[in-house]
């Protein structure tokens, strides 16, 4: 369904709920973190002395490309696009195992794991909130007929 076909209701025309804005900001923060991490790995791979330069470059480029998902989701959330909640939720679900792995490390990665886990859980709570769902114009399975009323 294109944006022209989505009916405008009072639920998704009013001011954007703060929860939706916060969810978008957290998704954007994760996307920016991925871009920074990808650029850092890429630069270190090209200028430093990695064990495998090709693997470092590939890893950096992969992180930069993966950053597109949360960044696009954040933009969609700010624009109140209903499609954007799916990629945002997927991003958070993928972040949880990464946070767990960071928490298992014996290094400076533990604070990063804590921060990532907090951001992922907070984002999930914000994204499944009923006010966020209504603001995005998402209907529950039993409410599909409400569009015709």
JSON list of C-alpha atoms in Angstrom, two decimals:
[
{"chain": "A", "resi": 1, "resn": "UNK", "atom": "CA", "xyz": [0.00, 0.00, 0.00]},
{"chain": "A", "resi": 2, "resn": "UNK", "atom": "CA", "xyz": [1.51, 3.33, -1.00]},
{"chain": "A", "resi": 3, "resn": "UNK", "atom": "CA", "xyz": [1.40, 6.37, 1.24]},
{"chain": "A", "resi": 4, "resn": "UNK", "atom": "CA", "xyz": [-1.39, 7.85, -0.92]},
{"chain": "A", "resi": 5, "resn": "UNK", "atom": "CA", "xyz": [-3.61, 4.84, -0.20]},
{"chain": "A", "resi": 6, "resn": "UNK", "atom": "CA", "xyz": [-3.24, 4.95, 3.58]},
{"chain": "A", "resi": 7, "resn": "UNK", "atom": "CA", "xyz": [-6.31, 6.63, 5.03]},
{"chain": "A", "resi": 8, "resn": "UNK", "atom": "CA", "xyz": [-5.69, 9.62, 7.24]},
{"chain": "A", "resi": 9, "resn": "UNK", "atom": "CA", "xyz": [-7.26, 9.34, 10.65]},
{"chain": "A", "resi": 10, "resn": "UNK", "atom": "CA", "xyz": [-7.11, 11.53, 13.71]},
{"chain": "A", "resi": 11, "resn": "UNK", "atom": "CA", "xyz": [-4.77, 8.94, 15.25]},
{"chain": "A", "resi": 12, "resn": "UNK", "atom": "CA", "xyz": [-1.97, 9.52, 12.74]},
{"chain": "A", "resi": 13, "resn": "UNK", "atom": "CA", "xyz": [-2.46, 13.20, 11.92]},
{"chain": "A", "resi": 14, "resn": "UNK", "atom": "CA", "xyz": [-1.92, 14.77, 15.34]},
{"chain": "A", "resi": 15, "resn": "UNK", "atom": "CA", "xyz": [1.42, 15.56, 16.88]},
{"chain": "A", "resi": 16, "resn": "UNK", "atom": "CA", "xyz": [3.96, 12.74, 16.81]},
{"chain": "A", "resi": 17, "resn": "UNK", "atom": "CA", "xyz": [4.05, 10.95, 20.17]},
{"chain": "A", "resi": 18, "resn": "UNK", "atom": "CA", "xyz": [7.29, 11.34, 22.10]},
{"chain": "A", "resi": 19, "resn": "UNK", "atom": "CA", "xyz": [7.60, 7.55, 22.26]},
{"chain": "A", "resi": 20, "resn": "UNK", "atom": "CA", "xyz": [7.77, 7.42, 18.47]},
{"chain": "A", "resi": 21, "resn": "UNK", "atom": "CA", "xyz": [10.36, 10.20, 18.37]},
{"chain": "A", "resi": 22, "resn": "UNK", "atom": "CA", "xyz": [12.47, 8.46, 21.02]},
{"chain": "A", "resi": 23, "resn": "UNK", "atom": "CA", "xyz": [12.27, 5.15, 19.15]},
{"chain": "A", "resi": 24, "resn": "UNK", "atom": "CA", "xyz": [13.40, 6.90, 15.97]},
{"chain": "A", "resi": 25, "resn": "UNK", "atom": "CA", "xyz": [16.29, 8.58, 17.79]},
{"chain": "A", "resi": 26, "resn": "UNK", "atom": "CA", "xyz": [17.44, 5.28, 19.30]},
{"chain": "A", "resi": 27, "resn": "UNK", "atom": "CA", "xyz": [17.31, 3.59, 15.89]},
{"chain": "A", "resi": 28, "resn": "UNK", "atom": "CA", "xyz": [19.29, 6.46, 14.39]},
{"chain": "A", "resi": 29, "resn": "UNK", "atom": "CA", "xyz": [21.81, 6.21, 17.23]},
{"chain": "A", "resi": 30, "resn": "UNK", "atom": "CA", "xyz": [22.32, 2.53, 16.47]},
{"chain": "A", "resi": 31, "resn": "UNK", "atom": "CA", "xyz": [22.69, 3.27, 12.78]},
{"chain": "A", "resi": 32, "resn": "UNK", "atom": "CA", "xyz": [25.27, 5.97, 13.45]},
{"chain": "A", "resi": 33, "resn": "UNK", "atom": "CA", "xyz": [27.11, 3.59, 15.79]},
{"chain": "A", "resi": 34, "resn": "UNK", "atom": "CA", "xyz": [27.29, 1.03, 13.00]},
{"chain": "A", "resi": 35, "resn": "UNK", "atom": "CA", "xyz": [28.58, 3.64, 10.55]},
{"chain": "A", "resi": 36, "resn": "UNK", "atom": "CA", "xyz": [31.26, 4.80, 13.01]},
{"chain": "A", "resi": 37, "resn": "UNK", "atom": "CA", "xyz": [32.28, 1.22, 13.78]},
{"chain": "A", "resi": 38, "resn": "UNK", "atom": "CA", "xyz": [32.38, 0.34, 10.09]},
{"chain": "A", "resi": 39, "resn": "UNK", "atom": "CA", "xyz": [34.48, 3.36, 9.17]},
{"chain": "A", "resi": 40, "resn": "UNK", "atom": "CA", "xyz": [36.81, 2.67, 12.11]},
{"chain": "A", "resi": 41, "resn": "UNK", "atom": "CA", "xyz": [37.35, -0.96, 11.06]},
{"chain": "A", "resi": 42, "resn": "UNK", "atom": "CA", "xyz": [37.75, 0.08, 7.43]},
{"chain": "A", "resi": 43, "resn": "UNK", "atom": "CA", "xyz": [40.33, 2.76, 8.25]},
{"chain": "A", "resi": 44, "resn": "UNK", "atom": "CA", "xyz": [42.25, 0.42, 10.55]},
{"chain": "A", "resi": 45, "resn": "UNK", "atom": "CA", "xyz": [42.14, -2.25, 7.88]},
{"chain": "A", "resi": 46, "resn": "UNK", "atom": "CA", "xyz": [43.54, 0.07, 5.25]},
{"chain": "A", "resi": 47, "resn": "UNK", "atom": "CA", "xyz": [46.09, 2.01, 7.31]},
{"chain": "A", "resi": 48, "resn": "UNK", "atom": "CA", "xyz": [47.05, -0.41, 10.06]},
{"chain": "A", "resi": 49, "resn": "UNK", "atom": "CA", "xyz": [48.57, -3.87, 10.03]},
{"chain": "A", "resi": 50, "resn": "UNK", "atom": "CA", "xyz": [45.60, -6.23, 10.34]},
{"chain": "A", "resi": 51, "resn": "UNK", "atom": "CA", "xyz": [46.06, -9.98, 10.20]},
{"chain": "A", "resi": 52, "resn": "UNK", "atom": "CA", "xyz": [43.85, -10.07, 7.13]},
{"chain": "A", "resi": 53, "resn": "UNK", "atom": "CA", "xyz": [43.38, -6.78, 5.30]},
{"chain": "A", "resi": 54, "resn": "UNK", "atom": "CA", "xyz": [40.65, -8.14, 3.04]},
{"chain": "A", "resi": 55, "resn": "UNK", "atom": "CA", "xyz": [38.63, -9.36, 6.03]},
{"chain": "A", "resi": 56, "resn": "UNK", "atom": "CA", "xyz": [38.98, -5.98, 7.78]},
{"chain": "A", "resi": 57, "resn": "UNK", "atom": "CA", "xyz": [37.84, -4.08, 4.69]},
{"chain": "A", "resi": 58, "resn": "UNK", "atom": "CA", "xyz": [34.94, -6.46, 4.13]},
{"chain": "A", "resi": 59, "resn": "UNK", "atom": "CA", "xyz": [33.89, -6.19, 7.79]},
{"chain": "A", "resi": 60, "resn": "UNK", "atom": "CA", "xyz": [33.98, -2.39, 7.67]},
{"chain": "A", "resi": 61, "resn": "UNK", "atom": "CA", "xyz": [31.95, -2.19, 4.48]},
{"chain": "A", "resi": 62, "resn": "UNK", "atom": "CA", "xyz": [29.47, -4.72, 5.85]},
{"chain": "A", "resi": 63, "resn": "UNK", "atom": "CA", "xyz": [28.89, -2.65, 9.00]},
{"chain": "A", "resi": 64, "resn": "UNK", "atom": "CA", "xyz": [28.38, 0.49, 6.93]},
{"chain": "A", "resi": 65, "resn": "UNK", "atom": "CA", "xyz": [25.83, -1.27, 4.71]},
{"chain": "A", "resi": 66, "resn": "UNK", "atom": "CA", "xyz": [24.08, -2.79, 7.74]},
{"chain": "A", "resi": 67, "resn": "UNK", "atom": "CA", "xyz": [23.71, 0.73, 9.15]},
{"chain": "A", "resi": 68, "resn": "UNK", "atom": "CA", "xyz": [21.21, 1.49, 6.39]},
{"chain": "A", "resi": 69, "resn": "UNK", "atom": "CA", "xyz": [18.50, -0.63, 8.05]},
{"chain": "A", "resi": 70, "resn": "UNK", "atom": "CA", "xyz": [18.22, 1.29, 11.33]},
{"chain": "A", "resi": 71, "resn": "UNK", "atom": "CA", "xyz": [18.83, 4.64, 9.61]},
{"chain": "A", "resi": 72, "resn": "UNK", "atom": "CA", "xyz": [16.02, 4.05, 7.11]},
{"chain": "A", "resi": 73, "resn": "UNK", "atom": "CA", "xyz": [13.79, 2.78, 9.91]},
{"chain": "A", "resi": 74, "resn": "UNK", "atom": "CA", "xyz": [14.52, 5.92, 11.94]},
{"chain": "A", "resi": 75, "resn": "UNK", "atom": "CA", "xyz": [13.64, 8.14, 9.00]},
{"chain": "A", "resi": 76, "resn": "UNK", "atom": "CA", "xyz": [10.43, 6.22, 8.44]},
{"chain": "A", "resi": 77, "resn": "UNK", "atom": "CA", "xyz": [9.49, 6.42, 12.11]},
{"chain": "A", "resi": 78, "resn": "UNK", "atom": "CA", "xyz": [10.00, 10.17, 12.11]},
{"chain": "A", "resi": 79, "resn": "UNK", "atom": "CA", "xyz": [7.83, 10.36, 8.99]},
{"chain": "A", "resi": 80, "resn": "UNK", "atom": "CA", "xyz": [5.19, 8.16, 10.65]},
{"chain": "A", "resi": 81, "resn": "UNK", "atom": "CA", "xyz": [5.44, 5.47, 7.98]},
{"chain": "A", "resi": 82, "resn": "UNK", "atom": "CA", "xyz": [3.86, 2.21, 9.10]},
{"chain": "A", "resi": 83, "resn": "UNK", "atom": "CA", "xyz": [6.44, 0.09, 7.21]},
{"chain": "A", "resi": 84, "resn": "UNK", "atom": "CA", "xyz": [9.24, 1.46, 9.38]},
{"chain": "A", "resi": 85, "resn": "UNK", "atom": "CA", "xyz": [8.28, -0.40, 12.55]},
{"chain": "A", "resi": 86, "resn": "UNK", "atom": "CA", "xyz": [9.22, -3.79, 11.05]},
{"chain": "A", "resi": 87, "resn": "UNK", "atom": "CA", "xyz": [12.84, -2.90, 10.23]},
{"chain": "A", "resi": 88, "resn": "UNK", "atom": "CA", "xyz": [13.18, -1.08, 13.55]},
{"chain": "A", "resi": 89, "resn": "UNK", "atom": "CA", "xyz": [11.99, -4.14, 15.50]},
{"chain": "A", "resi": 90, "resn": "UNK", "atom": "CA", "xyz": [14.23, -6.45, 13.47]},
{"chain": "A", "resi": 91, "resn": "UNK", "atom": "CA", "xyz": [17.20, -4.21, 14.23]},
{"chain": "A", "resi": 92, "resn": "UNK", "atom": "CA", "xyz": [16.51, -4.42, 17.95]},
{"chain": "A", "resi": 93, "resn": "UNK", "atom": "CA", "xyz": [16.06, -8.18, 17.88]},
{"chain": "A", "resi": 94, "resn": "UNK", "atom": "CA", "xyz": [19.39, -8.53, 16.07]},
{"chain": "A", "resi": 95, "resn": "UNK", "atom": "CA", "xyz": [21.06, -6.20, 18.57]},
{"chain": "A", "resi": 96, "resn": "UNK", "atom": "CA", "xyz": [20.18, -8.36, 21.58]},
{"chain": "A", "resi": 97, "resn": "UNK", "atom": "CA", "xyz": [22.45, -11.34, 20.70]},
{"chain": "A", "resi": 98, "resn": "UNK", "atom": "CA", "xyz": [25.23, -8.92, 19.79]},
{"chain": "A", "resi": 99, "resn": "UNK", "atom": "CA", "xyz": [24.85, -7.26, 23.21]},
{"chain": "A", "resi": 100, "resn": "UNK", "atom": "CA", "xyz": [24.94, -10.69, 24.87]},
{"chain": "A", "resi": 101, "resn": "UNK", "atom": "CA", "xyz": [28.18, -11.57, 23.08]},
{"chain": "A", "resi": 102, "resn": "UNK", "atom": "CA", "xyz": [29.71, -8.25, 24.09]},
{"chain": "A", "resi": 103, "resn": "UNK", "atom": "CA", "xyz": [28.74, -8.93, 27.70]},
{"chain": "A", "resi": 104, "resn": "UNK", "atom": "CA", "xyz": [30.58, -12.27, 27.57]},
{"chain": "A", "resi": 105, "resn": "UNK", "atom": "CA", "xyz": [33.87, -10.58, 26.63]},
{"chain": "A", "resi": 106, "resn": "UNK", "atom": "CA", "xyz": [36.62, -9.91, 29.15]},
{"chain": "A", "resi": 107, "resn": "UNK", "atom": "CA", "xyz": [37.43, -6.48, 27.84]},
{"chain": "A", "resi": 108, "resn": "UNK", "atom": "CA", "xyz": [36.20, -2.96, 27.31]},
{"chain": "A", "resi": 109, "resn": "UNK", "atom": "CA", "xyz": [33.36, -4.44, 25.26]},
{"chain": "A", "resi": 110, "resn": "UNK", "atom": "CA", "xyz": [31.27, -5.06, 28.39]},
{"chain": "A", "resi": 111, "resn": "UNK", "atom": "CA", "xyz": [30.11, -1.41, 28.76]},
{"chain": "A", "resi": 112, "resn": "UNK", "atom": "CA", "xyz": [29.24, -1.40, 25.05]},
{"chain": "A", "resi": 113, "resn": "UNK", "atom": "CA", "xyz": [27.21, -4.57, 25.58]},
{"chain": "A", "resi": 114, "resn": "UNK", "atom": "CA", "xyz": [25.34, -2.99, 28.47]},
{"chain": "A", "resi": 115, "resn": "UNK", "atom": "CA", "xyz": [24.60, 0.15, 26.46]},
{"chain": "A", "resi": 116, "resn": "UNK", "atom": "CA", "xyz": [23.47, -1.85, 23.43]},
{"chain": "A", "resi": 117, "resn": "UNK", "atom": "CA", "xyz": [21.21, -4.07, 25.53]},
{"chain": "A", "resi": 118, "resn": "UNK", "atom": "CA", "xyz": [19.60, -1.06, 27.22]},
{"chain": "A", "resi": 119, "resn": "UNK", "atom": "CA", "xyz": [19.03, 0.70, 23.89]},
{"chain": "A", "resi": 120, "resn": "UNK", "atom": "CA", "xyz": [17.60, -2.44, 22.25]},
{"chain": "A", "resi": 121, "resn": "UNK", "atom": "CA", "xyz": [15.19, -3.23, 25.09]},
{"chain": "A", "resi": 122, "resn": "UNK", "atom": "CA", "xyz": [14.10, 0.41, 25.42]},
{"chain": "A", "resi": 123, "resn": "UNK", "atom": "CA", "xyz": [13.54, 0.63, 21.66]},
{"chain": "A", "resi": 124, "resn": "UNK", "atom": "CA", "xyz": [11.48, -2.55, 21.63]},
{"chain": "A", "resi": 125, "resn": "UNK", "atom": "CA", "xyz": [9.31, -1.25, 24.48]},
{"chain": "A", "resi": 126, "resn": "UNK", "atom": "CA", "xyz": [8.79, 2.03, 22.63]},
{"chain": "A", "resi": 127, "resn": "UNK", "atom": "CA", "xyz": [8.04, 0.32, 19.31]},
{"chain": "A", "resi": 128, "resn": "UNK", "atom": "CA", "xyz": [5.36, -2.03, 20.63]},
{"chain": "A", "resi": 129, "resn": "UNK", "atom": "CA", "xyz": [3.67, 0.66, 22.72]},
{"chain": "A", "resi": 130, "resn": "UNK", "atom": "CA", "xyz": [0.01, 1.12, 21.71]},
{"chain": "A", "resi": 131, "resn": "UNK", "atom": "CA", "xyz": [0.44, 4.89, 21.21]},
{"chain": "A", "resi": 132, "resn": "UNK", "atom": "CA", "xyz": [3.31, 4.25, 18.81]},
{"chain": "A", "resi": 133, "resn": "UNK", "atom": "CA", "xyz": [1.28, 1.64, 16.96]},
{"chain": "A", "resi": 134, "resn": "UNK", "atom": "CA", "xyz": [-1.69, 4.00, 16.61]},
{"chain": "A", "resi": 135, "resn": "UNK", "atom": "CA", "xyz": [0.54, 6.90, 15.52]},
{"chain": "A", "resi": 136, "resn": "UNK", "atom": "CA", "xyz": [1.93, 4.71, 12.74]},
{"chain": "A", "resi": 137, "resn": "UNK", "atom": "CA", "xyz": [-1.58, 3.68, 11.66]},
{"chain": "A", "resi": 138, "resn": "UNK", "atom": "CA", "xyz": [-0.93, -0.01, 12.35]},
{"chain": "A", "resi": 139, "resn": "UNK", "atom": "CA", "xyz": [-4.06, -2.03, 13.02]},
{"chain": "A", "resi": 140, "resn": "UNK", "atom": "CA", "xyz": [-4.21, -5.26, 14.96]},
{"chain": "A", "resi": 141, "resn": "UNK", "atom": "CA", "xyz": [-5.23, -8.54, 13.30]},
{"chain": "A", "resi": 142, "resn": "UNK", "atom": "CA", "xyz": [-8.86, -8.22, 14.42]},
{"chain": "A", "resi": 143, "resn": "UNK", "atom": "CA", "xyz": [-9.13, -4.56, 13.42]},
{"chain": "A", "resi": 144, "resn": "UNK", "atom": "CA", "xyz": [-8.55, -4.78, 9.67]},
{"chain": "A", "resi": 145, "resn": "UNK", "atom": "CA", "xyz": [-12.20, -3.88, 9.00]},
{"chain": "A", "resi": 146, "resn": "UNK", "atom": "CA", "xyz": [-11.78, -0.59, 10.84]},
{"chain": "A", "resi": 147, "resn": "UNK", "atom": "CA", "xyz": [-10.19, 0.93, 7.73]},
{"chain": "A", "resi": 148, "resn": "UNK", "atom": "CA", "xyz": [-13.49, 0.83, 5.85]},
{"chain": "A", "resi": 149, "resn": "UNK", "atom": "CA", "xyz": [-15.51, 2.65, 8.54]}
]
